[in-house]
Coordinates of C-alpha atoms in Angstrom, one line a residue:
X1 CA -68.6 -47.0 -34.7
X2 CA -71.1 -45.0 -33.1
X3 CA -74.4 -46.2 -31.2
X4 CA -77.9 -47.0 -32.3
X5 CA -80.1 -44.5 -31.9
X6 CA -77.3 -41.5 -32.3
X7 CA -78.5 -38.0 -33.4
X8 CA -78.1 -38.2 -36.6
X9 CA -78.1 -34.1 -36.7
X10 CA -74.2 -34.2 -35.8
X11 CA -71.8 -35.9 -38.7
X12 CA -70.1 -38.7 -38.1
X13 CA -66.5 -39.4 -38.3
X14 CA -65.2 -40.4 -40.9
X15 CA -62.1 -42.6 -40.1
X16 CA -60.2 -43.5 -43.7
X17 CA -56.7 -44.3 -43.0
X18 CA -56.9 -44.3 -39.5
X19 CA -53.4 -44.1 -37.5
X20 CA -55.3 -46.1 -34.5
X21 CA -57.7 -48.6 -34.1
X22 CA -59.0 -49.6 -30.8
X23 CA -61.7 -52.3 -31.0
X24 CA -63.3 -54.2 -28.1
X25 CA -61.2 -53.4 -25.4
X26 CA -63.0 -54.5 -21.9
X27 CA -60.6 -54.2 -19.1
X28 CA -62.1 -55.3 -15.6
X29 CA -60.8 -54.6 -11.9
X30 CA -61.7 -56.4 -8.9
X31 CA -65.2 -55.8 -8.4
X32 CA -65.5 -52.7 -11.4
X33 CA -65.9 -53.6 -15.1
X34 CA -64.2 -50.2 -16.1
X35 CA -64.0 -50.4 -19.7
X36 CA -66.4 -52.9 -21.8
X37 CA -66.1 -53.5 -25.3
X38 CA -64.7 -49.6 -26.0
X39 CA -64.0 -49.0 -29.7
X40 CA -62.1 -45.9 -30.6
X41 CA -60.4 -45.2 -34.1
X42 CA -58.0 -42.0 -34.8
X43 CA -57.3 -41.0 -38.4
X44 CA -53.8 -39.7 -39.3
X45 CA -52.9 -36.6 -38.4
X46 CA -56.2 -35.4 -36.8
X47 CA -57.0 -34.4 -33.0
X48 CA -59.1 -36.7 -31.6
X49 CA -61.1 -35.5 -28.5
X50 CA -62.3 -38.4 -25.9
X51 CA -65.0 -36.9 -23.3
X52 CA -66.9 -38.4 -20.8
X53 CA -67.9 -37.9 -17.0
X54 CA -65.3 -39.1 -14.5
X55 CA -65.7 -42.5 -14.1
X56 CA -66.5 -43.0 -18.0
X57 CA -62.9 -44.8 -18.8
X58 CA -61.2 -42.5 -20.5
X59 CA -58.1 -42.8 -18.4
X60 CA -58.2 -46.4 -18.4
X61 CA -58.6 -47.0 -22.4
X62 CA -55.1 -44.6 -22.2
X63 CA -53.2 -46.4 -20.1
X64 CA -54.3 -49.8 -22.0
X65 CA -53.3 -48.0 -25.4
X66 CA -49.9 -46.9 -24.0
X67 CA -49.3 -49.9 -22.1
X68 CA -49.4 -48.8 -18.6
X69 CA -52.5 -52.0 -18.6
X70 CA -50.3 -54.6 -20.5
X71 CA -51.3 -56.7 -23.2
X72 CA -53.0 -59.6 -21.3
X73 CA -54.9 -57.5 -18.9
X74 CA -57.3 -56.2 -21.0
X75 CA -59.7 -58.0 -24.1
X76 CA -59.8 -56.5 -27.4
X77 CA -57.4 -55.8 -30.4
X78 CA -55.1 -52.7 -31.1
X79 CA -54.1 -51.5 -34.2
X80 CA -51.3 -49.1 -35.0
X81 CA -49.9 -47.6 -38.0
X82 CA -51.9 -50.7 -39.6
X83 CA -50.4 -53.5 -37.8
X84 CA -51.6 -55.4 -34.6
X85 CA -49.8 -54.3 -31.5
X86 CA -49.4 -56.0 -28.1
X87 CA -47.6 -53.7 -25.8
X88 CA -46.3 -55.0 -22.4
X89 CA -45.1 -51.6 -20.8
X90 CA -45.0 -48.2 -21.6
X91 CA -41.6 -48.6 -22.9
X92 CA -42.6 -50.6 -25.9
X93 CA -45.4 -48.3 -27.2
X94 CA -43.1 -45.2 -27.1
X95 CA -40.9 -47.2 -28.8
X96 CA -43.3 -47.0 -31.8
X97 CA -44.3 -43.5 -31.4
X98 CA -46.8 -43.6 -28.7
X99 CA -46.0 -41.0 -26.2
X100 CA -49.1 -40.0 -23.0
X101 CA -48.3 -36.9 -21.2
X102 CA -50.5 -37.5 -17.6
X103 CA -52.4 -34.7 -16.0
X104 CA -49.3 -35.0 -13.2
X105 CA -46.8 -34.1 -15.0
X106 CA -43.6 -36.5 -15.2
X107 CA -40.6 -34.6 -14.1
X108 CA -38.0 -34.3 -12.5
X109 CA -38.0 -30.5 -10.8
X110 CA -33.7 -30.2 -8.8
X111 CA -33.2 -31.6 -13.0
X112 CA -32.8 -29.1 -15.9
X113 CA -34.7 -29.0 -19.1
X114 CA -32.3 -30.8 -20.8
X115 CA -32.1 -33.5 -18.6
X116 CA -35.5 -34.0 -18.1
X117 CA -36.2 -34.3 -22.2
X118 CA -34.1 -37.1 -22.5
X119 CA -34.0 -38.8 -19.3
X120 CA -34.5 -42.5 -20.0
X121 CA -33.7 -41.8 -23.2
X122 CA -30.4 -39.9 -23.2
X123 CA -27.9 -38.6 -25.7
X124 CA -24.9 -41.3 -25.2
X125 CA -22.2 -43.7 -27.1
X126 CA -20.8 -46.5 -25.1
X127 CA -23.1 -45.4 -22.0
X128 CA -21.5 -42.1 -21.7
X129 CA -23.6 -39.3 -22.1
X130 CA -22.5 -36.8 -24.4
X131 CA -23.9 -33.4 -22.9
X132 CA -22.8 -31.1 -25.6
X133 CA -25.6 -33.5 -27.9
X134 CA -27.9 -32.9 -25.9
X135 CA -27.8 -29.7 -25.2
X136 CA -27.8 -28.9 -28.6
X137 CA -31.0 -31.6 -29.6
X138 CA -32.7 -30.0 -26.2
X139 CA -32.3 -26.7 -27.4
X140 CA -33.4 -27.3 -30.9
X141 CA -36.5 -28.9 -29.3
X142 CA -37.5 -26.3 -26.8
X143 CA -37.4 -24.0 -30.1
X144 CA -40.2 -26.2 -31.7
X145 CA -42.1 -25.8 -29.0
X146 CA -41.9 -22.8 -28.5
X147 CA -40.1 -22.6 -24.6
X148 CA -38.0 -19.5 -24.4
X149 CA -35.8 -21.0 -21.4
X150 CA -31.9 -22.1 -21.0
X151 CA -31.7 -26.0 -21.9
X152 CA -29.7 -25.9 -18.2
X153 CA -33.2 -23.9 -16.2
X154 CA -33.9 -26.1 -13.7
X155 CA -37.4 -27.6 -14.1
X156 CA -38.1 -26.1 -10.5
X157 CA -38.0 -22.8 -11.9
X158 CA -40.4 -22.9 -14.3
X159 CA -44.5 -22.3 -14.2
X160 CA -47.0 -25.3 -14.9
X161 CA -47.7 -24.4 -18.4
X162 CA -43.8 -24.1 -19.6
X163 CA -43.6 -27.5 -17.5
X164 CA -46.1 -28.7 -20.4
X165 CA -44.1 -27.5 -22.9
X166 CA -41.2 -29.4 -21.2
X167 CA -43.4 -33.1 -21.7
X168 CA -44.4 -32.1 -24.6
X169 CA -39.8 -31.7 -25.9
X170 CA -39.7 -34.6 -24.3
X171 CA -42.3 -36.8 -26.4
X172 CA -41.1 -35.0 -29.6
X173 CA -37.8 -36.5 -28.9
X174 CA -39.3 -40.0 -29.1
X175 CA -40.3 -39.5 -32.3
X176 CA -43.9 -39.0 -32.1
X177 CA -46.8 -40.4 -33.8
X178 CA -49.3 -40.4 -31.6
X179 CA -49.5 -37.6 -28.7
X180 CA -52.2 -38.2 -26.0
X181 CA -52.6 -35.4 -23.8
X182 CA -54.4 -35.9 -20.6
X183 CA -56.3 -32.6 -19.0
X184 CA -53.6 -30.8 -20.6
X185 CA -54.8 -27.4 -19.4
X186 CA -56.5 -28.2 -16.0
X187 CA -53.9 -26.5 -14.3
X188 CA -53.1 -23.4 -16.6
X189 CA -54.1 -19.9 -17.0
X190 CA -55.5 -18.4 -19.9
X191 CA -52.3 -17.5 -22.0
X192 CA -50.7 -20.6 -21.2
X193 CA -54.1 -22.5 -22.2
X194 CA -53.8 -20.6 -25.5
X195 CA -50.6 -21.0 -25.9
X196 CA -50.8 -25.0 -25.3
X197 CA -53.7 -25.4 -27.7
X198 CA -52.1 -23.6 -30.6
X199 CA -48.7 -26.1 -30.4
X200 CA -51.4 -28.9 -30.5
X201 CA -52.7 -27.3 -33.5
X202 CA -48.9 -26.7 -35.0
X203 CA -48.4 -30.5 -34.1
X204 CA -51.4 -31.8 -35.5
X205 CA -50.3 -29.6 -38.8
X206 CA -46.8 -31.2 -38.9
X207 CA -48.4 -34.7 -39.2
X208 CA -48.8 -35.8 -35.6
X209 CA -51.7 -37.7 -34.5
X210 CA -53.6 -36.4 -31.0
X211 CA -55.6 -37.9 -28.5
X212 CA -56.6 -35.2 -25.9
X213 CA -58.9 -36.1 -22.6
X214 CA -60.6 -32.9 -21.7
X215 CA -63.9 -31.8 -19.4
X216 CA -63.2 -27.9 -21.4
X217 CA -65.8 -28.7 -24.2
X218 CA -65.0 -24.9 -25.3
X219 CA -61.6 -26.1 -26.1
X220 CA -62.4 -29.2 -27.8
X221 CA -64.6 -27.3 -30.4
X222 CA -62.1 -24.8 -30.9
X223 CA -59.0 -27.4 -31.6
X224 CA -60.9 -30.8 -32.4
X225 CA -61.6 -32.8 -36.0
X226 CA -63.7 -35.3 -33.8
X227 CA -64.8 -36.5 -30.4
X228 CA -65.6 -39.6 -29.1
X229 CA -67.9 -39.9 -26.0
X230 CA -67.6 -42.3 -23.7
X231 CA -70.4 -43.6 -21.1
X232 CA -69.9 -46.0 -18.3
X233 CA -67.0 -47.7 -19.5
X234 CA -68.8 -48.0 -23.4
X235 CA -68.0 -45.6 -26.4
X236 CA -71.4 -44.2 -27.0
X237 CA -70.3 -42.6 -30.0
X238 CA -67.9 -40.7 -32.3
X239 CA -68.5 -37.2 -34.0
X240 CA -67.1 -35.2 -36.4
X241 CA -66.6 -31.6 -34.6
X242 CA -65.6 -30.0 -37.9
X243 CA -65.3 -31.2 -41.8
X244 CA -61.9 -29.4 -42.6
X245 CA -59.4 -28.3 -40.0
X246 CA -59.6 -24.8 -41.0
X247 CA -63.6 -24.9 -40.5
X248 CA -65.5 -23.5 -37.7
X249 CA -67.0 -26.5 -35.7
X250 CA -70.2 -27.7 -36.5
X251 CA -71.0 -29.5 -33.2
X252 CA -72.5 -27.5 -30.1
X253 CA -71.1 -27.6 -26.5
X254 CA -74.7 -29.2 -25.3
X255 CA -74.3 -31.8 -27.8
X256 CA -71.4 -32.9 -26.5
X257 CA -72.6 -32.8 -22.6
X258 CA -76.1 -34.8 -24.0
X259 CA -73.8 -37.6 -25.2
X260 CA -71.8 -37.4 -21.9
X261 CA -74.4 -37.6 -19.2
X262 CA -77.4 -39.2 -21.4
X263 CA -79.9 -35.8 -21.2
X264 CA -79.8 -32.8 -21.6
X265 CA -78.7 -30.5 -19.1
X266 CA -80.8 -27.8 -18.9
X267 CA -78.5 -25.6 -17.0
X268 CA -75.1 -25.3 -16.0
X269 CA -75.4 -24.1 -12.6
X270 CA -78.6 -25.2 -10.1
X271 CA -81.3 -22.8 -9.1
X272 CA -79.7 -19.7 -7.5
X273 CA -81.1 -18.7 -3.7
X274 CA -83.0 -15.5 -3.7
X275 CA -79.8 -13.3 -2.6
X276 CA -80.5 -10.1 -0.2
X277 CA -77.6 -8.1 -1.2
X278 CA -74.1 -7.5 0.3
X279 CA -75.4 -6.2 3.6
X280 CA -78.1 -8.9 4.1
X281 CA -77.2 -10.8 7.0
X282 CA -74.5 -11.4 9.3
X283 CA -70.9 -11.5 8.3
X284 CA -69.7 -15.2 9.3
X285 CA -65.9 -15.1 8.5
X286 CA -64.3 -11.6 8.2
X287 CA -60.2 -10.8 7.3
X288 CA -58.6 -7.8 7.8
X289 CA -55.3 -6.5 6.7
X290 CA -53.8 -10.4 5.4
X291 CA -50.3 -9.8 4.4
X292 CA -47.8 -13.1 3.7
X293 CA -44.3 -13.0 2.6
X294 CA -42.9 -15.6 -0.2
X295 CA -41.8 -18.6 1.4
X296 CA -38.2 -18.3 0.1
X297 CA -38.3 -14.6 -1.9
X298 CA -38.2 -11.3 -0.4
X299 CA -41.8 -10.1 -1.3
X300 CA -45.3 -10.7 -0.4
X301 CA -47.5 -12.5 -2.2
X302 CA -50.5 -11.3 0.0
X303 CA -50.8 -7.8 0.6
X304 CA -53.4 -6.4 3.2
X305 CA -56.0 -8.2 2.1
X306 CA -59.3 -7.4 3.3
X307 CA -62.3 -9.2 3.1
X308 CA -66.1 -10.7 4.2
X309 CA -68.4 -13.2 3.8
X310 CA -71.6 -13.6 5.2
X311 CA -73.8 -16.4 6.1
X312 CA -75.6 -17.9 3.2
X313 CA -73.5 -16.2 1.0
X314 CA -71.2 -17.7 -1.9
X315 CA -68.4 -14.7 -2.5
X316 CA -65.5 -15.8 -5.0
X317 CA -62.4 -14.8 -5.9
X318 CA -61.2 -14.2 -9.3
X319 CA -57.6 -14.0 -10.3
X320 CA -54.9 -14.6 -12.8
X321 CA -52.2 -17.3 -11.8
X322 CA -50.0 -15.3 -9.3
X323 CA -53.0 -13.0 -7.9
X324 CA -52.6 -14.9 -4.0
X325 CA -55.6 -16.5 -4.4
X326 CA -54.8 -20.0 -3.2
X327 CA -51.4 -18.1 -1.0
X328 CA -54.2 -16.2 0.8
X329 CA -56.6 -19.2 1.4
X330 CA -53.2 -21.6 2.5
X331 CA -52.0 -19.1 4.8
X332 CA -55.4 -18.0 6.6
X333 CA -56.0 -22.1 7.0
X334 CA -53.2 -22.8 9.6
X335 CA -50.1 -20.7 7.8
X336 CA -49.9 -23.8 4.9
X337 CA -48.1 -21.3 2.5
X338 CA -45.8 -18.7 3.3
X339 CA -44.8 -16.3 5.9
X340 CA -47.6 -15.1 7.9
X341 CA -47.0 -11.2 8.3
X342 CA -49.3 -9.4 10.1
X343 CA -54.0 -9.8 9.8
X344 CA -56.5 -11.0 11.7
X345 CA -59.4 -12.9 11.2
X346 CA -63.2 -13.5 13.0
X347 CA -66.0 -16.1 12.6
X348 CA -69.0 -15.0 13.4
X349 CA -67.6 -11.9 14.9
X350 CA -65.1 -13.3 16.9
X351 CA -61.7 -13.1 16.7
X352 CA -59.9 -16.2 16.4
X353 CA -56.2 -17.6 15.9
X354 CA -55.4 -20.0 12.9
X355 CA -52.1 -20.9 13.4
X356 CA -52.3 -24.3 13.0
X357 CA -54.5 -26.8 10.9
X358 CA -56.4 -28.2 13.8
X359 CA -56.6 -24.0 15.5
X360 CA -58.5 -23.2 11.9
X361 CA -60.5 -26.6 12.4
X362 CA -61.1 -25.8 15.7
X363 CA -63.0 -22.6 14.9
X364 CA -65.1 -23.9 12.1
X365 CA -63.0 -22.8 9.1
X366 CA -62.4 -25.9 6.0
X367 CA -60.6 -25.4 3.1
X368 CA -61.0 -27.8 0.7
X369 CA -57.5 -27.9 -1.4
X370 CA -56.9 -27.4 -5.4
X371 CA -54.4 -30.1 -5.3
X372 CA -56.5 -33.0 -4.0
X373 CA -54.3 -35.5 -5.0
X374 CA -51.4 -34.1 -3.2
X375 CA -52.9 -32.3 -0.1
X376 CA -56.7 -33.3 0.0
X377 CA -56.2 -37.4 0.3
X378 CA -54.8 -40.3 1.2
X379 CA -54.4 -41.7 -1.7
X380 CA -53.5 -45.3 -0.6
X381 CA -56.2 -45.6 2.3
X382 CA -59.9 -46.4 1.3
X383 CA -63.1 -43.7 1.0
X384 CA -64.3 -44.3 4.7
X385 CA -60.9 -43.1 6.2
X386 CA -60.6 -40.8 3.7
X387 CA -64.3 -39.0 4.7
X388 CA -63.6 -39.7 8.6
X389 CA -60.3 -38.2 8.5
X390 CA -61.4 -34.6 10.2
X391 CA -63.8 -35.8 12.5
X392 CA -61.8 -39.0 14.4
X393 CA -62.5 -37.1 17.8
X394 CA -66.5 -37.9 17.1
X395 CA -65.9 -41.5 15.7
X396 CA -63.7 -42.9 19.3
X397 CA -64.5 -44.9 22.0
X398 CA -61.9 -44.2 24.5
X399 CA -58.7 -44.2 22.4
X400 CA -60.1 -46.2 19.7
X401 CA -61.9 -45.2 16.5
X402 CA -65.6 -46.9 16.4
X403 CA -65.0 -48.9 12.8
X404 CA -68.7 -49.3 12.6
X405 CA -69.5 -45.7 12.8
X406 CA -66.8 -44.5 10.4
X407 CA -68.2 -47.3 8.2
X408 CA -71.9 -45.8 8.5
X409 CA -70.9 -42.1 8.0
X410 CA -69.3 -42.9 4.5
X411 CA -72.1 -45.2 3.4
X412 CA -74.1 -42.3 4.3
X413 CA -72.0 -40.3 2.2
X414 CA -71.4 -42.3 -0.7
X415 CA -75.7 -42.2 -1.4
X416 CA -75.8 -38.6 -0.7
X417 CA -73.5 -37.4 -2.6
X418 CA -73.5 -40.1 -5.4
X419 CA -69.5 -41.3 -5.0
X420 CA -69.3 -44.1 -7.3
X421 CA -67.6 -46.8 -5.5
X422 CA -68.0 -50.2 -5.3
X423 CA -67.2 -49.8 -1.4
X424 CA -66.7 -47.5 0.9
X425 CA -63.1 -50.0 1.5
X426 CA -62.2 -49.0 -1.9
X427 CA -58.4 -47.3 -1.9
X428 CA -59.6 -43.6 -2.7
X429 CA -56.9 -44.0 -5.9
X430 CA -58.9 -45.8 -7.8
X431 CA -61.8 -43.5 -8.0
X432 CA -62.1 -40.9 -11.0
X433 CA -61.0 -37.6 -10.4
X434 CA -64.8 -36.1 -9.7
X435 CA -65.5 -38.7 -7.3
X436 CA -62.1 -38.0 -5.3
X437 CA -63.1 -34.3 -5.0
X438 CA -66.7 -35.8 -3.6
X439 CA -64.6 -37.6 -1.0
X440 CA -63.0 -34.2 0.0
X441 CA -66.1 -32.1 0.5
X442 CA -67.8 -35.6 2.1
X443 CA -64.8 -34.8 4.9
X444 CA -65.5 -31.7 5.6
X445 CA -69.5 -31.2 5.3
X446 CA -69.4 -34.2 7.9
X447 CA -66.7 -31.6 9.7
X448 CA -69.5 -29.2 10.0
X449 CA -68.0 -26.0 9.3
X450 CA -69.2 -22.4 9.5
X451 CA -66.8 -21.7 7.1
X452 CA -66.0 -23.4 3.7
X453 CA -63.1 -22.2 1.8
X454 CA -63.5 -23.9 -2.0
X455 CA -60.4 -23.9 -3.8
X456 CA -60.8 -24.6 -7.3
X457 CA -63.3 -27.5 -6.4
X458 CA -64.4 -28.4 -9.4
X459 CA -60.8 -28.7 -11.6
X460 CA -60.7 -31.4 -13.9
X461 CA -63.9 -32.5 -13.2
X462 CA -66.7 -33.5 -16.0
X463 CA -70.1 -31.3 -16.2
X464 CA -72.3 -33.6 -14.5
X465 CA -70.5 -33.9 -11.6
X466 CA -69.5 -30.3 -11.5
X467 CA -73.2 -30.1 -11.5
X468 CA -73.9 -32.0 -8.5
X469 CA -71.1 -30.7 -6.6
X470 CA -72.4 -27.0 -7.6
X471 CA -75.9 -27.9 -6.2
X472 CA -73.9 -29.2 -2.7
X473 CA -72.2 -26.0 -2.6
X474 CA -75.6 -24.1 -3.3
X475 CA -77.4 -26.2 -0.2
X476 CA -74.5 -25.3 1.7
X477 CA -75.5 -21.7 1.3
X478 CA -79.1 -22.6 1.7
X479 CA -78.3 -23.9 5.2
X480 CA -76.9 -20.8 6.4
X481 CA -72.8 -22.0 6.1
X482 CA -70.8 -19.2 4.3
X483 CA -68.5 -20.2 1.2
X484 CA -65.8 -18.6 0.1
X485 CA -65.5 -19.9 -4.3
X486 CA -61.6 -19.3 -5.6
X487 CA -62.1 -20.2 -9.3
X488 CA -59.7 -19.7 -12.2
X489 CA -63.3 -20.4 -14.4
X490 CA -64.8 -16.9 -14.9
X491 CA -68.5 -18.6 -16.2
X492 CA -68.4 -20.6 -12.8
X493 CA -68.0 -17.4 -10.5
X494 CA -70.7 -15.7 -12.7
X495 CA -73.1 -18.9 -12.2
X496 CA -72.4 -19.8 -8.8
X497 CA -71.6 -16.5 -6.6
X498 CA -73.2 -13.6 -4.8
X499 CA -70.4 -11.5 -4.9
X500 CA -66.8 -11.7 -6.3
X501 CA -63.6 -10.0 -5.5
X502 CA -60.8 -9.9 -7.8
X503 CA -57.0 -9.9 -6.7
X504 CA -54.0 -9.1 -8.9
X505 CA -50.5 -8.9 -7.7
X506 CA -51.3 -9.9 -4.1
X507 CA -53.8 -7.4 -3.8
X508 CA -57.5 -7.0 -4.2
X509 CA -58.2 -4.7 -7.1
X510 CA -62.2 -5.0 -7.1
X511 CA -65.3 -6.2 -5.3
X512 CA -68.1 -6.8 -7.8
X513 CA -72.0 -7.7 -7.1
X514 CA -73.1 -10.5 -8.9
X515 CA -75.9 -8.5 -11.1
X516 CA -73.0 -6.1 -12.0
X517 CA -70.4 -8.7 -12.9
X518 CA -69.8 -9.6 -16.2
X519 CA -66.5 -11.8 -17.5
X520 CA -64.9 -7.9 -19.3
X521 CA -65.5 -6.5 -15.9
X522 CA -64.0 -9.4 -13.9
X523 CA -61.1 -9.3 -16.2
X524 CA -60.8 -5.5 -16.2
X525 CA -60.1 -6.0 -12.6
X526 CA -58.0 -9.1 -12.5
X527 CA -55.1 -7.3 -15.1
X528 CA -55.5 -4.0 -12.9
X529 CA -52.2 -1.9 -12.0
X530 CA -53.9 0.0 -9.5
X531 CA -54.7 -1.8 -6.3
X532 CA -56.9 0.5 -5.0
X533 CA -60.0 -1.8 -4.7
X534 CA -62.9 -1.0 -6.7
X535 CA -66.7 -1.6 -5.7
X536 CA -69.5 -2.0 -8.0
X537 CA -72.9 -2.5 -5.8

């Protein structure tokens, strides 16, 4: 199953009584061919790694295995469990043990833990639920998976990574086979990322087969039997990462991206500016004294915060989930999050107000969102009103937007920034997650901000285009704009940014230069009890 010409330095899989077979499958949209003749086979038991750049089809071959793409929409055979499948929803291929647990997680939040395991498949006799079953089952459950909570914790109340362990209950009470696990750690901090990939391991050692989409090739080596690499819509080829699961993987991180984007990448990052030091030039965006109060809670979440970034400069900020990273960033753009308490803030020297979205706007200040899906598009309405969105004032005649000129800003866009899109009509949904985020920063470089605010721009996002989004975000710099980088990726900070502060608890606890900062320093500072900030020049 893998491609002529493939290195024959890494092993190749070896796929004896394989749980799935995938053989063939081409699915086609209007005007896209998104998947064409993809082959993928998972033995039993193993975890099964599928990479690719956004765009590749990795999504799409998942929602055609699990029947979200019914059987008639798509060309090719499925096998599973040895016999020939045909699914026509999603219901049918849980119903043999197929269960896909999306990057947006599928719950219910004002529901409880319980309720949210076995909704749409509940506990009942005679269509009366029997709560004191399920309970009990929901319980018993959580305990295999490790989720410390009350069966009756509302959903609500819990973090993103016990809200994985949540999805994950609920496909264990389907009875299992097959588990395919879309970005499952995009949105998690380090324990919880731990934590998650250990279960997979426990689950893979209890019999159940994996599929898990990831752009975290360090992850994939540490937890993967094999990978299969997709290209444009084809499977290029499949890999063994390891010959035993208890063997340390044989197949390197830059193999894995080579097979991805079809070279070698050199480098991670792009060619750094020459970079002055902390005092070199003039500080563009400057807050003082930033203190906001929990939205609901009695406490603050941001707590006289102090900080500057100069022109040219990339600064980022490093944090553990909970620091006020994104609070901070939300509340400074227009009070989006929170309770603003007290701070000020200057561009270019100057005082100015951000009260509201279009006051921040107003005074050259973008933020570019870590939940793009949610906050950073319109997901229903097409790449050129998507780009224009920020700039309508520039694009009207009289009271009416000039169509033509929105049309010719996002064409310009879509070449120079590569967005792969048939059209600039396309509906921005059906664009792979690293082309969405292109869309976003299209937006607000047309904007022309002093001041870019980059929360975690490149989540869930394959190494090319994190690469080409870095080397935006470096020209930025170059042209004199001043970025400020939050980042739950310690390697990015280190490759992209002049100077880093770190917060913990609301507060900053450090300021490092980038020739003193190291990922044990960073994280020295990001666990810190004492807020006193500390400076290392």
């Amino acid at each position: 199953m893998t491609a002529a010409g493939r290195d024959t330095s890494a092993p190749a899989v070896d796929a004896a009584a394989p749980v799935l077979e995938m053989r063939g499958i081409t699915k086609t949209f209007p005007g896209v061919k998104a998947l064409s003749g993809v082959d993928l086979i998972v033995g039993a038991g193993e975890i099964h790694a599928v990479c690719g750049e956004n765009g590749a089809g990795k999504s799409t071959l998942m929602k055609v295995l699990s029947g979200v793409h019914p059987h008639g929409s798509y060309e090719g055979e499925i096998r599973f469990d040895g016999e020939s499948v045909a699914f026509r929803d999603i219901a049918e291929s849980e119903r043999r043990g197929i269960v896909i647990i999306h990057q947006e997680l599928a719950l219910v939040p004002e529901l409880s833990v319980a309720e949210n395991i076995f909704l749409g498949n509940e506990q009942a006799s005679r269509g009366i639920i029997s709560w004191g079953a399920t309970l009990r089952d929901a319980a018993r459950l959580m305990r295999r998976v490790g989720l410390p909570d009350s069966p009756g914790t509302r959903v609500a109340e819990l973090g993103v990574g016990r809200q994985q362990l949540v999805e994950i209950a609920k496909a264990l009470s389907k009875e299992v086979k097959l588990l395919i696990l879309d970005e499952p750690t995009a949105a998690l901090n380090d324990e919880d990322s731990r934590n998650l990939l250990q279960l997979i391991l426990d689950l893979r050692d209890q019999g159940i087969a994996c599929i898990v989409i990831s752009h975290k090739l360090e992850e994939i080596r540490r937890i993967a039997d094999s990978v299969t690499i997709l290209r444009d819509g084809r499977s290029v080829e499949t890999l063994r990462v390891r010959e035993t699961p208890d063997a340390e993987p044989e197949l390197s991180e830059d193999r894995i991206i080579r097979g991805m984007v079809g070279r070698d990448l050199s480098s991670r990052f792009p060619e750094r500016r020459e970079y002055q030091g902390p005092d070199a030039g003039e500080v563009a965006f400057e807050v003082s004294g930033w203190t906001v109060r929990h939205p609901v809670e009695p406490r603050k979440v941001v707590d006289d915060v102090s900080l500057t970034v100069r022109r040219g400069e990339i600064v980022g900020i490093a944090g553990l989930m909970g620091a006020g990273r994104t609070e901070l960033a939300m509340n400074v753009f227009g009070r989006s999050y929170g309770v603003y308490e007290g701070g000020t803030v200057a561009v270019n020297g100057t005082p100015v107000r951000t009260r509201t979205v279009p006051e921040a706007i107003g005074h050259g200040i973008a933020y570019v969102t870590e939940d793009r899906k949610t906050f950073g598009l319109n997901l229903i309405d097409t790449v050129h009103r998507n780009i224009s969105l920020t700039s309508l004032p520039s694009m009207t005649r009289g009271v009416a937007v000039d169509e033509h000129k929105e049309q010719q800003v996002a064409e310009r866009y879509r070449k120079s920034m590569n967005i792969k899109t048939p059209t600039v009509f396309e509906p921005v949904e059906r664009l792979s997650g690293g082309n969405q985020q292109k869309v976003v920063l299209s937006r607000w470089i047309h904007a022309g901000p002093e001041v870019l605010i980059l929360d975690e721009p490149t989540r869930g996002i394959d190494v090319g285009s994190k690469f080409e989004i870095y080397t935006v975000i470096e020209e930025l710099a170059a042209q004199g704009k001043a970025v400020l980088f939050i980042s739950s990726e310690l390697p990015e900070l280190l490759g992209m940014c002049d100077r880093i502060y770190t917060m913990a608890a609301g507060r900053l606890t450090g300021e490092v230069d980038r020739d003193e900062a190291t990922q044990e320093v960073l994280m020295r500072y990001m666990t810190a009890t004492d807020t006193e900030p500390k400076v290392l020049t």
